[in-house]
Amino acid sequence: MSNKVIYAIYNDDDILMDAVKKTRAAHHHIEEVFTPFPVHGLDKAMGIAPTRLAICAFIYGCVGLSVATAMMNFIMIQDWPQDIGGKPSFSYIQNMPAFVPIMFEMTVFFAAHLMVITFYMRSKLWPFKQAENPDVRTTDDHFLMEVAVNNNEEELISFFQNTGAVEIKVIDKH
Amino acid sequence: MYTFSSKLKTFSFILMLIGVLGIGYGFLTAPKDIQEVEKILAAESHGTHHAEAATYEVEAAHEPVATEHKTSVEHEAVAVSATDSASGKEIDSVHTDTIAVTAAGVEPSVANHDNQETTAHKKEAVDHEDAHAEHEAHLKHVLHQLQNKPWAALYVACIFFMLVSMGVLAFYAIQQVAQAGWSPVLFRVMQGITAYLPVASIIFFIILLLTGLHVFESNHLFIWMDKDVVAHDELIQAKSGYLNFPFWIIRAAVFLLGWNAYRYFSRKNCLAQDESNDDSFYKKNFNISAMFLVFFIVSESIMSWDWIMSIDPHWFSTLFGWYVFASFFVSGITTIALVTVYLKSKGYLEYVNTSHIHDLAKFMFGISVFWTYLWFSQFMLIWYANIPEEVTYFVTRIELYNLPFFGAVVMNFLFPILILINTDFKRITWVIVMAGIVILAGHYIDFFNMIMPGTVGDQWFIGVAEIGSVLFFLGLFIFVVFTALGKSPLLPKRNPFIEESKHFHY
């Protein structure tokens, strides 16, 4: 089975948004949309599920808070409870105000960095990654919608011509 | 146009009525003299040393000197240490002093106990008289605290609701100056809430006058206003160039007039803008809002020293003004959210959508965290350095006000941060209402924590007088605010940002 896709190229984000809505209404499956900048509301128009990255970040923050607490409780209270300048090292809660800056920073550190790494992993980004750009102009001033072709090539071409596309290409994808 | 529903009006009247009864009960049940205090202390089953103190005088006449001396040492350890640390000159001076209260803590009293014992062995007769005088002093100290209780309850509730409307006014001015595109549909709501400011200012100013002019014998809210105390307290003497009644009351008058003037003209211009053909009134409002914000941040800082920090005149903190500001600013934003949600639910705010509510909830969340940041910064810096003259403030609060002190952090930080961190929750009405009520109650307790330890010390209780005061001012607040909301259309007509605000979507 051939793996044909259609590239509909636009040069305006408003036209793109309209085209996305029409495509969805006509029940054509949008594989991907490439844009040079974030188009507000595009994800909603495409029907993409909301991100759960924030939930991840919250959990990572909780991990960071736990790490900071466990670390300082072990070092400062359990392992070697020295008297340093009269600070009460008898229990964690007694000396807690002194630990709060570190607890806070560790929470933020874990939440931020792990969330970023999660983002890289989920969106498959790394330094020597091969760019997946179907058309170089999409990083500059063109918008590209990729739609799967299922033996309805003619119908799709005429459909996208009516959505204001400046260029339509049919590509055999490997 | 909003019409004040008769149900809400009745409700506010009931609140005011119950409040007045509660306040009256508080004043009527406050002890009049030392004899009453003695009875109260004797009746308190938990107070071991109080009970001892009460029986002491009877014993003193009959018991052998040795026993009597022992009792006196024990039961007066607290009072003695208190007088000592307040430079031991004027017994009266300790009655609301933070240092005195701290001295009741373990270490100083032990030290003084030993001290007392050695001297007492030498001069038993003198000790007897001293002990007697000190016992009297202790009773007088408690009497002043108990007499302060209804006053302090009234004061906390009054200043809290006044500052809530100030918080709304500050938020309103910031929205004007920042040319916010989302909030103009809420301007009339904010103006309605700030309508409480003139009413509150008058009541508050009267309370300040009553306190400063010593109209009532029982009012000892500000220790530095007591001439006997100042005569024997070098620390307060050194501050009397700033802390003296004429200067203090003039400052209060200037601040209250300044704030009310801004509120008056800002609303007037906003209504005039509705009928205008150009944006001149809008520009006027922009300018006076910018000037107000400059005046506000200076006056707010000084206000916090005058009306709150000077309750503990031996103590000072540099970030106190910001801390007080954060507390009432977040309460003000919460109040905007609650009133908006209420009016929306009654169908009066056509253009307010969940995005507006969401924005308000984000402010509630963010400023709650900001308050916590300042709360913790103030606490941690003083805790860490542990300099005696500063740390007494927190020793008093942690030892005597443990639950309210840390409970305020739970209510103002932990609860909002966990509930309002979720984007979806910030759009749900009942979540906003619940979080809002907890935040407002938490910030009332915050003000309670700031004012009560210096006025009533360990005699605090959230009882009839406190709840009555809150209910009275809550009823008054609801009555004034919703009356004002009914006086002008809830949607400004010709605000340059009104269209954007109507279609605000986040």
XYZ file of C-alpha atoms in Angstrom:
680
model
C 0.000 0.000 0.000
C 1.396 3.317 -0.955
C 1.792 5.875 1.790
C 0.720 9.018 0.074
C 0.190 12.324 1.860
C -0.916 15.690 0.648
C 0.906 18.886 1.568
C -1.359 21.909 1.517
C 0.705 25.068 1.897
C -0.716 28.398 3.133
C 0.841 31.778 3.644
C -1.497 33.188 6.293
C -2.368 31.812 9.700
C -6.000 32.932 9.534
C -6.485 31.043 6.267
C -4.723 28.071 7.810
C -7.081 28.114 10.786
C -10.096 28.190 8.462
C -8.630 25.365 6.404
C -8.008 23.272 9.518
C -11.592 23.765 10.631
C -12.948 22.849 7.188
C -10.700 19.799 6.976
C -11.898 18.615 10.352
C -15.493 19.232 9.353
C -14.952 17.166 6.167
C -13.491 14.364 8.294
C -10.119 14.270 6.616
C -7.416 13.102 8.961
C -4.820 15.810 9.628
C -1.452 14.121 10.161
C 0.471 17.234 11.129
C 0.588 21.015 10.765
C 3.883 22.864 10.428
C 3.994 26.570 11.317
C 6.827 29.083 11.719
C 5.361 30.375 15.015
C 2.691 29.334 17.510
C -0.757 29.922 16.054
C -3.130 30.688 18.885
C -5.991 28.202 19.021
C -4.537 25.829 16.426
C -4.395 22.913 18.850
C -8.053 23.410 19.751
C -9.024 23.632 16.072
C -7.112 20.440 15.325
C -8.697 18.703 18.300
C -5.412 17.869 19.979
C -5.767 16.643 23.569
C -4.519 19.098 26.215
C -0.989 18.653 27.463
C -0.316 16.941 30.760
C 3.092 18.533 31.159
C 1.876 20.713 34.044
C 0.729 17.633 35.959
C 4.188 16.137 35.433
C 5.786 19.324 36.719
C 3.666 19.250 39.866
C 4.711 15.693 40.590
C 8.371 16.497 39.892
C 8.089 19.418 42.300
C 6.777 17.095 44.989
C 9.741 14.790 44.309
C 12.133 17.725 44.644
C 10.563 18.765 47.937
C 10.883 15.205 49.233
C 14.517 14.929 48.127
C 15.421 18.217 49.828
C 13.614 17.263 53.022
C 15.068 13.762 53.193
C 18.552 15.000 52.396
C 18.646 17.733 55.004
C 16.890 15.655 57.608
C 19.525 12.967 57.227
C 22.538 15.270 57.069
C 21.595 17.926 59.599
C 19.416 16.044 62.064
C 20.069 12.283 61.906
C 23.660 11.816 60.818
C 25.536 14.525 62.657
C 23.333 16.868 64.668
C 25.969 19.445 65.512
C 25.288 22.667 67.337
C 26.018 25.248 64.680
C 25.606 28.726 66.086
C 22.881 27.639 68.492
C 20.515 26.335 65.845
C 18.229 23.671 67.317
C 19.072 20.425 65.522
C 16.942 18.185 67.722
C 14.247 17.628 65.148
C 13.603 18.661 61.575
C 10.688 20.919 62.395
C 12.696 22.857 64.973
C 15.291 23.934 62.454
C 12.963 24.007 59.458
C 12.991 27.739 58.678
C 16.681 27.426 57.861
C 15.923 24.632 55.389
C 13.035 26.314 53.596
C 15.168 28.216 51.044
C 16.746 24.941 49.938
C 13.424 23.099 49.973
C 11.958 25.805 47.781
C 14.840 25.893 45.327
C 14.961 22.125 45.005
C 11.225 22.016 44.338
C 11.582 24.569 41.568
C 14.735 22.938 40.234
C 13.201 19.488 39.966
C 9.905 20.768 38.593
C 11.569 22.922 35.947
C 14.354 20.656 34.746
C 12.485 17.385 34.790
C 9.561 19.015 33.025
C 11.876 20.337 30.303
C 13.498 16.941 29.906
C 10.052 15.361 29.743
C 9.142 17.822 27.036
C 12.271 16.933 25.031
C 11.589 13.242 25.355
C 7.921 13.467 24.492
C 8.547 15.696 21.494
C 11.636 13.711 20.514
C 14.125 16.560 20.530
C 17.861 16.132 21.048
C 21.061 17.756 19.756
C 21.834 15.520 16.755
C 18.289 14.850 15.776
C 17.510 14.827 12.062
C 15.169 17.746 11.290
C 11.740 16.621 10.094
C 10.966 19.664 8.048
C 8.867 18.840 4.991
C 9.427 22.227 3.378
C 12.085 24.756 4.377
C 9.653 27.659 4.001
C 7.597 26.469 6.984
C 10.222 27.862 9.378
C 10.018 31.253 7.750
C 6.660 32.396 6.421
C 4.619 29.420 5.183
C 2.180 27.090 6.869
C 1.847 23.478 5.867
C -0.901 20.985 6.550
C -0.219 17.308 5.983
C -3.220 15.092 5.297
C -3.258 11.385 4.606
C -4.470 10.240 1.170
C -6.714 7.169 1.053
C -7.439 6.616 -2.642
C -9.180 9.993 -2.768
C -6.362 12.026 -4.231
C -8.412 14.006 -6.751
C -11.086 14.828 -4.241
C -8.518 16.016 -1.699
C -6.665 18.223 -4.176
C -9.837 20.021 -5.193
C -10.875 20.257 -1.552
C -7.658 21.971 -0.527
C -7.708 24.261 -3.530
C -10.969 25.598 -2.168
C -9.451 26.256 1.278
C -7.096 28.919 -0.053
C -3.926 26.884 -0.285
C -1.179 28.566 -2.312
C 0.409 25.262 -3.221
C -0.619 21.607 -3.079
C 1.775 18.716 -3.310
C 1.164 14.999 -3.221
C 4.122 13.146 -1.752
C 4.890 9.480 -1.472
C 6.050 9.100 2.093
C 8.341 6.243 3.057
C -28.803 48.213 36.741
C -28.425 46.162 39.864
C -31.143 46.222 42.467
C -30.229 45.363 46.035
C -32.222 42.237 46.766
C -34.369 42.590 49.859
C -33.155 39.225 51.109
C -29.542 40.328 51.096
C -30.521 43.614 52.726
C -32.325 41.792 55.523
C -29.366 39.476 55.864
C -26.973 42.395 56.261
C -29.224 43.997 58.878
C -29.381 40.740 60.817
C -25.588 40.499 60.716
C -25.278 44.065 61.987
C -27.795 43.460 64.744
C -26.137 40.271 65.937
C -22.809 42.069 65.657
C -23.918 44.994 67.793
C -25.252 42.604 70.419
C -21.966 40.700 70.380
C -19.904 43.876 70.661
C -22.124 45.142 73.484
C -21.845 41.834 75.287
C -18.071 42.031 74.949
C -17.932 45.464 76.557
C -20.436 44.639 79.284
C -18.670 41.482 80.372
C -15.202 43.027 80.455
C -14.022 43.339 84.060
C -14.260 46.780 85.669
C -11.615 46.490 88.385
C -8.952 44.310 89.953
C -11.384 42.482 92.231
C -13.262 41.143 89.247
C -10.046 40.026 87.617
C -9.101 38.185 90.777
C -12.400 36.328 90.671
C -11.935 35.475 87.020
C -8.431 34.190 87.604
C -9.538 32.159 90.598
C -12.321 30.651 88.538
C -9.952 29.560 85.820
C -9.353 25.934 86.585
C -6.366 25.533 84.300
C -4.268 28.408 85.611
C -2.206 26.863 88.400
C -0.198 29.913 89.189
C -3.227 32.127 88.870
C -5.053 30.048 91.439
C -2.070 30.253 93.685
C -1.987 33.985 93.254
C -5.588 34.279 94.242
C -5.201 32.323 97.427
C -1.906 33.871 98.220
C -3.172 36.958 99.927
C -5.273 34.997 102.340
C -2.353 32.747 103.160
C 0.073 35.583 103.582
C -1.448 36.789 106.810
C -1.260 33.438 108.589
C 1.443 31.272 107.122
C 5.019 31.286 108.403
C 7.345 33.563 106.555
C 9.253 30.734 104.873
C 6.230 29.152 103.249
C 4.837 32.455 102.295
C 8.089 33.480 100.723
C 8.162 30.283 98.707
C 4.678 30.820 97.378
C 5.409 34.365 96.526
C 8.538 33.424 94.634
C 6.722 30.817 92.665
C 3.648 32.676 91.771
C 5.305 35.939 91.111
C 8.103 34.587 88.963
C 6.169 35.590 85.910
C 5.186 39.027 87.053
C 8.597 39.807 88.488
C 10.464 38.818 85.400
C 8.026 40.842 83.417
C 8.652 43.981 85.411
C 12.378 43.407 85.442
C 12.745 43.153 81.746
C 10.599 46.177 81.181
C 13.344 47.970 83.108
C 11.495 47.405 86.343
C 10.527 50.974 86.823
C 6.883 51.228 86.139
C 4.792 48.214 86.823
C 1.951 49.485 84.740
C 4.197 49.711 81.741
C 4.230 45.989 81.211
C 0.583 45.567 80.645
C 0.606 45.214 76.914
C 4.272 45.075 76.272
C 5.626 42.318 74.099
C 8.825 42.181 76.069
C 6.849 41.634 79.202
C 4.907 38.804 77.669
C 8.006 37.119 76.379
C 9.619 37.385 79.725
C 6.911 35.046 80.904
C 8.706 32.414 78.863
C 10.839 29.821 80.519
C 14.355 31.170 80.573
C 13.981 34.666 81.943
C 11.607 33.565 84.658
C 14.018 30.914 85.831
C 16.828 33.417 85.991
C 14.687 35.860 87.862
C 13.517 33.159 90.158
C 17.031 32.515 91.326
C 17.718 36.157 91.552
C 14.630 36.713 93.597
C 15.439 33.875 95.928
C 18.801 35.200 97.028
C 17.568 38.667 97.715
C 14.421 37.399 99.319
C 16.361 35.439 101.938
C 17.941 38.633 103.118
C 14.914 40.827 103.240
C 11.875 38.761 103.970
C 9.732 41.605 105.127
C 10.546 43.689 102.114
C 9.889 40.729 99.915
C 6.469 40.365 101.383
C 5.583 43.891 100.455
C 7.205 43.562 97.049
C 5.349 40.374 96.352
C 2.135 42.008 97.347
C 2.773 44.948 95.058
C 3.761 42.629 92.270
C 0.659 40.595 92.713
C -1.357 43.781 92.436
C 0.632 44.654 89.349
C -0.078 41.289 87.833
C -3.778 41.748 88.432
C -3.667 45.203 86.912
C -1.827 43.771 83.920
C -4.511 41.131 83.385
C -7.232 43.717 83.974
C -5.876 45.873 81.176
C -5.655 42.888 78.866
C -9.224 41.847 79.593
C -10.489 45.410 79.221
C -8.666 45.662 75.912
C -10.308 42.527 74.564
C -13.569 44.040 73.216
C -11.661 47.095 71.963
C -9.104 45.005 70.161
C -11.835 42.799 68.690
C -13.565 45.894 67.342
C -10.295 47.342 66.100
C -9.206 44.203 64.231
C -12.541 43.781 62.470
C -12.775 47.487 61.633
C -9.289 47.805 60.186
C -9.627 44.483 58.358
C -12.764 45.412 56.427
C -11.469 48.915 55.774
C -8.236 47.540 54.358
C -10.128 45.010 52.245
C -11.779 47.906 50.442
C -8.357 49.597 50.279
C -6.955 46.480 48.657
C -9.693 46.682 46.041
C -8.931 50.370 45.491
C -5.231 49.639 44.990
C -6.067 46.839 42.558
C -8.450 49.129 40.701
C -5.821 51.854 40.402
C -3.266 49.353 39.133
C -5.719 48.100 36.505
C -6.282 51.691 35.332
C -2.595 52.504 35.111
C -1.651 49.177 33.547
C -4.386 49.721 30.934
C -5.539 46.190 31.546
C -7.674 44.890 28.735
C -9.549 42.293 30.721
C -10.776 44.136 33.783
C -12.888 47.133 32.660
C -16.064 45.028 32.850
C -15.274 44.666 36.544
C -14.560 48.338 37.266
C -18.047 49.055 38.567
C -17.860 46.041 40.833
C -14.585 47.356 42.231
C -16.059 50.843 42.637
C -18.994 49.324 44.464
C -16.717 47.539 46.902
C -14.610 50.651 47.520
C -17.802 52.514 48.425
C -17.255 50.957 51.818
C -14.032 52.962 52.249
C -15.587 56.315 53.322
C -17.895 54.586 55.803
C -15.055 52.514 57.209
C -12.731 55.517 57.343
C -15.160 57.472 59.501
C -15.700 54.613 61.944
C -12.023 53.836 62.049
C -11.073 57.457 62.609
C -13.560 57.695 65.466
C -11.992 54.619 67.066
C -8.556 56.210 66.684
C -9.829 59.416 68.292
C -11.486 57.537 71.163
C -8.248 55.684 71.769
C -5.938 58.657 71.515
C -8.057 61.017 73.568
C -8.523 58.386 76.323
C -12.287 58.821 76.201
C -12.803 55.407 77.747
C -10.851 54.302 80.774
C -10.819 50.726 79.512
C -9.122 51.425 76.187
C -5.385 50.673 76.289
C -4.836 49.634 72.677
C -1.709 51.707 72.136
C 0.709 51.504 75.036
C 2.741 54.486 73.842
C -0.291 56.728 74.412
C -0.087 56.074 78.150
C 1.818 58.987 79.689
C 2.822 57.000 82.794
C 4.358 54.337 80.637
C 6.227 56.741 78.407
C 7.607 58.532 81.461
C 9.421 55.350 82.484
C 10.179 53.801 79.125
C 13.255 55.169 77.441
C 12.679 53.178 74.273
C 9.282 54.764 73.704
C 10.578 58.168 74.805
C 13.149 57.961 72.057
C 10.375 57.326 69.548
C 8.004 59.966 70.858
C 9.055 62.393 68.152
C 7.162 60.103 65.805
C 4.807 58.298 68.149
C 2.837 61.159 69.654
C -0.884 61.579 69.423
C -1.194 64.872 67.456
C 1.241 63.813 64.743
C -0.237 60.326 64.633
C -3.834 61.483 64.244
C -2.877 64.080 61.616
C -1.121 61.379 59.614
C -4.202 59.188 59.891
C -6.428 62.033 58.723
C -4.176 62.811 55.749
C -4.035 59.197 54.626
C -7.749 58.590 54.956
C -8.565 61.828 53.167
C -6.107 61.041 50.385
C -7.507 57.587 49.775
C -11.094 58.721 49.893
C -10.371 61.652 47.592
C -8.937 59.298 44.979
C -11.915 56.993 45.293
C -14.369 59.868 44.959
C -12.788 61.482 41.902
C -11.985 58.221 40.187
C -15.606 57.122 40.351
C -16.830 60.564 39.334
C -14.562 60.584 36.283
C -15.539 57.050 35.379
C -19.237 58.000 35.382
C -18.494 61.206 33.478
C -16.617 59.190 30.873
C -19.849 57.299 30.150
C -21.531 60.511 29.013
C -18.502 62.060 27.381
C -17.623 62.457 23.685
C -13.891 61.943 24.045
C -11.450 60.155 26.334
C -10.520 63.139 28.494
C -12.048 61.673 31.674
C -10.351 58.394 31.005
C -7.016 60.181 30.737
C -7.768 62.112 33.913
C -8.421 58.845 35.682
C -5.194 57.421 34.357
C -3.262 60.366 35.771
C -4.894 60.447 39.178
C -4.540 56.675 39.453
C -0.807 56.923 38.831
C -0.502 59.694 41.412
C -2.632 57.755 43.849
C -0.425 54.690 43.565
C 2.623 56.737 44.512
C 0.770 58.276 47.438
C -0.681 54.922 48.362
C 2.547 53.024 48.671
C 4.053 55.701 50.916
C 0.927 56.148 53.027
C 0.316 52.414 53.201
C 3.754 51.833 54.615
C 3.380 54.557 57.228
C -0.171 53.425 57.965
C 1.099 49.955 58.805
C 3.590 51.401 61.294
C 1.035 53.728 62.832
C -1.986 51.502 63.152
C -0.495 48.066 63.527
C 3.221 48.024 64.306
C 2.984 50.720 66.999
C 0.827 48.340 69.026
C 4.173 46.752 69.864
C 6.210 49.953 70.172
C 9.408 48.167 71.205
C 9.470 46.097 68.053
C 10.166 47.056 64.474
C 10.442 45.331 61.132
C 11.363 46.889 57.830
C 9.254 44.776 55.498
C 6.175 45.143 57.674
C 4.477 47.616 55.341
C 4.746 45.232 52.400
C 3.590 42.375 54.519
C 0.441 44.223 55.617
C -0.106 45.317 52.040
C 0.086 41.788 50.686
C -2.367 40.643 53.319
C -5.115 43.109 52.495
C -4.340 43.205 48.768
C -5.057 39.516 48.379
C -8.166 39.903 50.568
C -9.333 42.723 48.314
C -8.854 40.680 45.145
C -10.658 37.770 46.765
C -13.533 40.069 47.647
C -13.743 41.261 44.025
C -13.896 37.639 42.924
C -16.605 36.756 45.443
C -18.794 39.777 44.642
C -18.325 39.169 40.907
C -19.276 35.532 41.238
C -22.343 36.513 43.268
C -23.505 39.170 40.791
C -22.797 36.856 37.878
C -24.865 34.114 39.470
C -27.747 36.585 39.783
C -27.379 37.404 36.083
C -26.205 41.008 36.401
C -22.826 40.760 34.697
C -23.574 39.912 31.100
C -20.033 40.199 29.779
C -18.173 38.544 32.604
C -17.098 35.058 31.589
C -15.052 32.314 33.197
C -11.874 33.868 31.792
C -12.388 36.949 33.959
C -12.976 34.725 36.956
C -9.905 32.738 36.000
C -7.797 35.899 35.965
C -9.039 36.935 39.385
C -8.320 33.454 40.700
C -4.788 33.663 39.342
C -4.320 36.906 41.241
C -5.719 35.286 44.389
C -3.266 32.461 43.949
C -0.262 34.606 43.100
C -0.730 37.213 45.806
C -1.379 34.484 48.375
C 2.049 33.131 47.557
C 3.453 36.659 47.700
C 1.962 37.124 51.168
C 3.545 33.862 52.266
C 6.877 34.958 50.861
C 6.773 38.117 52.964
C 5.410 36.302 56.012
C 8.206 33.806 55.833
C 10.900 36.365 55.033
C 9.933 38.415 58.055
C 9.714 35.378 60.296
C 12.793 33.580 59.069
C 15.125 36.570 59.178
C 14.159 37.294 62.769
C 14.160 33.633 63.788
C 17.566 33.075 62.235
C 19.352 36.016 63.838
C 17.395 35.600 67.074
C 18.167 39.121 68.316
C 16.248 39.427 71.592
C 14.627 42.788 70.917
C 13.174 41.556 67.616
C 12.454 37.948 68.368
C 10.101 38.655 71.290
C 7.465 39.439 68.689
C 7.479 35.885 67.398
C 8.123 34.216 70.749
C 4.875 35.727 71.992
C 3.013 34.572 68.946
C 4.385 31.063 68.830
C 3.965 30.425 72.542
C 0.589 32.074 73.091
C -0.942 32.106 69.593
C 0.424 28.871 68.215
C -2.683 27.721 66.362
C -3.706 31.081 64.875
C -0.117 31.901 63.994
C 0.581 28.753 62.020
C -3.060 28.234 61.106
C -2.912 31.496 59.174
C -0.108 30.052 57.038
C -2.130 26.945 56.328
C -5.225 28.962 55.391
C -3.424 31.649 53.421
C -0.807 29.519 51.712
C -1.208 25.785 51.849
C -4.909 25.689 51.074
C -4.939 28.212 48.192
C -1.754 26.862 46.621
C -3.125 23.344 46.485
C -6.639 24.252 45.376
C -5.964 27.153 43.002
C -2.948 25.688 41.202
C -5.261 23.830 38.847
C -6.338 25.804 35.781
C -9.725 24.102 35.550
C -10.466 24.716 39.222
C -9.867 28.438 38.726
C -12.971 28.543 36.536
C -15.294 26.665 38.861
C -17.526 28.931 40.914
C -17.757 26.837 44.041
C -13.997 26.362 44.161
C -13.510 30.133 43.953
C -16.081 30.695 46.684
C -14.571 28.091 48.960
C -11.002 29.262 48.443
C -12.144 32.868 48.808
C -13.832 32.261 52.151
C -10.773 30.445 53.495
C -8.451 33.214 52.264
C -10.580 35.962 53.804
C -10.887 34.114 57.113
C -7.160 33.436 57.021
C -6.324 37.079 56.534
C -8.676 38.116 59.310
C -6.666 35.765 61.517
C -3.510 37.316 60.119
C -4.641 40.741 61.336
C -5.765 39.127 64.585
C -2.222 37.789 65.012
C -0.724 41.188 64.343
C -2.880 43.126 66.791
C -4.031 40.821 69.585
C -0.719 39.744 71.159
C 0.204 43.359 71.869
C -3.197 44.296 73.253
C -4.620 41.295 75.089
C -1.611 38.970 75.304
C -2.449 35.528 76.606
C -6.058 36.520 77.339
C -7.040 36.092 73.684
C -10.017 34.102 72.577
C -12.143 34.122 69.450
C -15.396 34.518 71.319
C -18.551 36.597 71.315
C -16.784 39.968 71.110
C -14.535 38.942 68.205
C -17.191 37.173 66.168
C -19.704 39.914 66.936
C -17.306 42.568 65.649
C -16.669 40.624 62.448
C -20.384 40.073 61.857
C -21.170 43.739 62.447
C -18.601 44.969 59.952
C -19.476 42.202 57.497
C -23.127 43.263 57.618
C -22.183 46.904 57.207
C -19.844 45.995 54.352
C -22.533 44.031 52.506
C -25.085 46.784 53.041
C -22.850 49.615 51.845
C -21.308 47.711 48.939
C -24.529 46.406 47.458
C -26.299 49.719 47.972
C -23.492 51.373 46.009
C -23.613 48.711 43.290
C -27.230 49.614 42.655
C -26.425 53.271 42.031
C -24.783 53.048 38.610
C -24.841 50.689 35.623
C -22.563 47.691 36.100
C -20.935 48.152 32.697
C -18.858 51.265 31.910
C -19.934 52.582 28.518
C -17.091 54.478 26.915
C -13.992 53.020 28.465
C -11.396 52.638 25.678
C -10.774 49.040 26.691
C -14.349 47.983 27.281
C -14.761 46.140 23.962
C -11.601 44.166 24.504
C -12.724 43.409 28.014
C -16.144 42.212 26.852
C -14.512 39.737 24.500
C -11.755 38.777 26.849
C -10.935 35.167 26.481
C -8.091 33.279 27.980
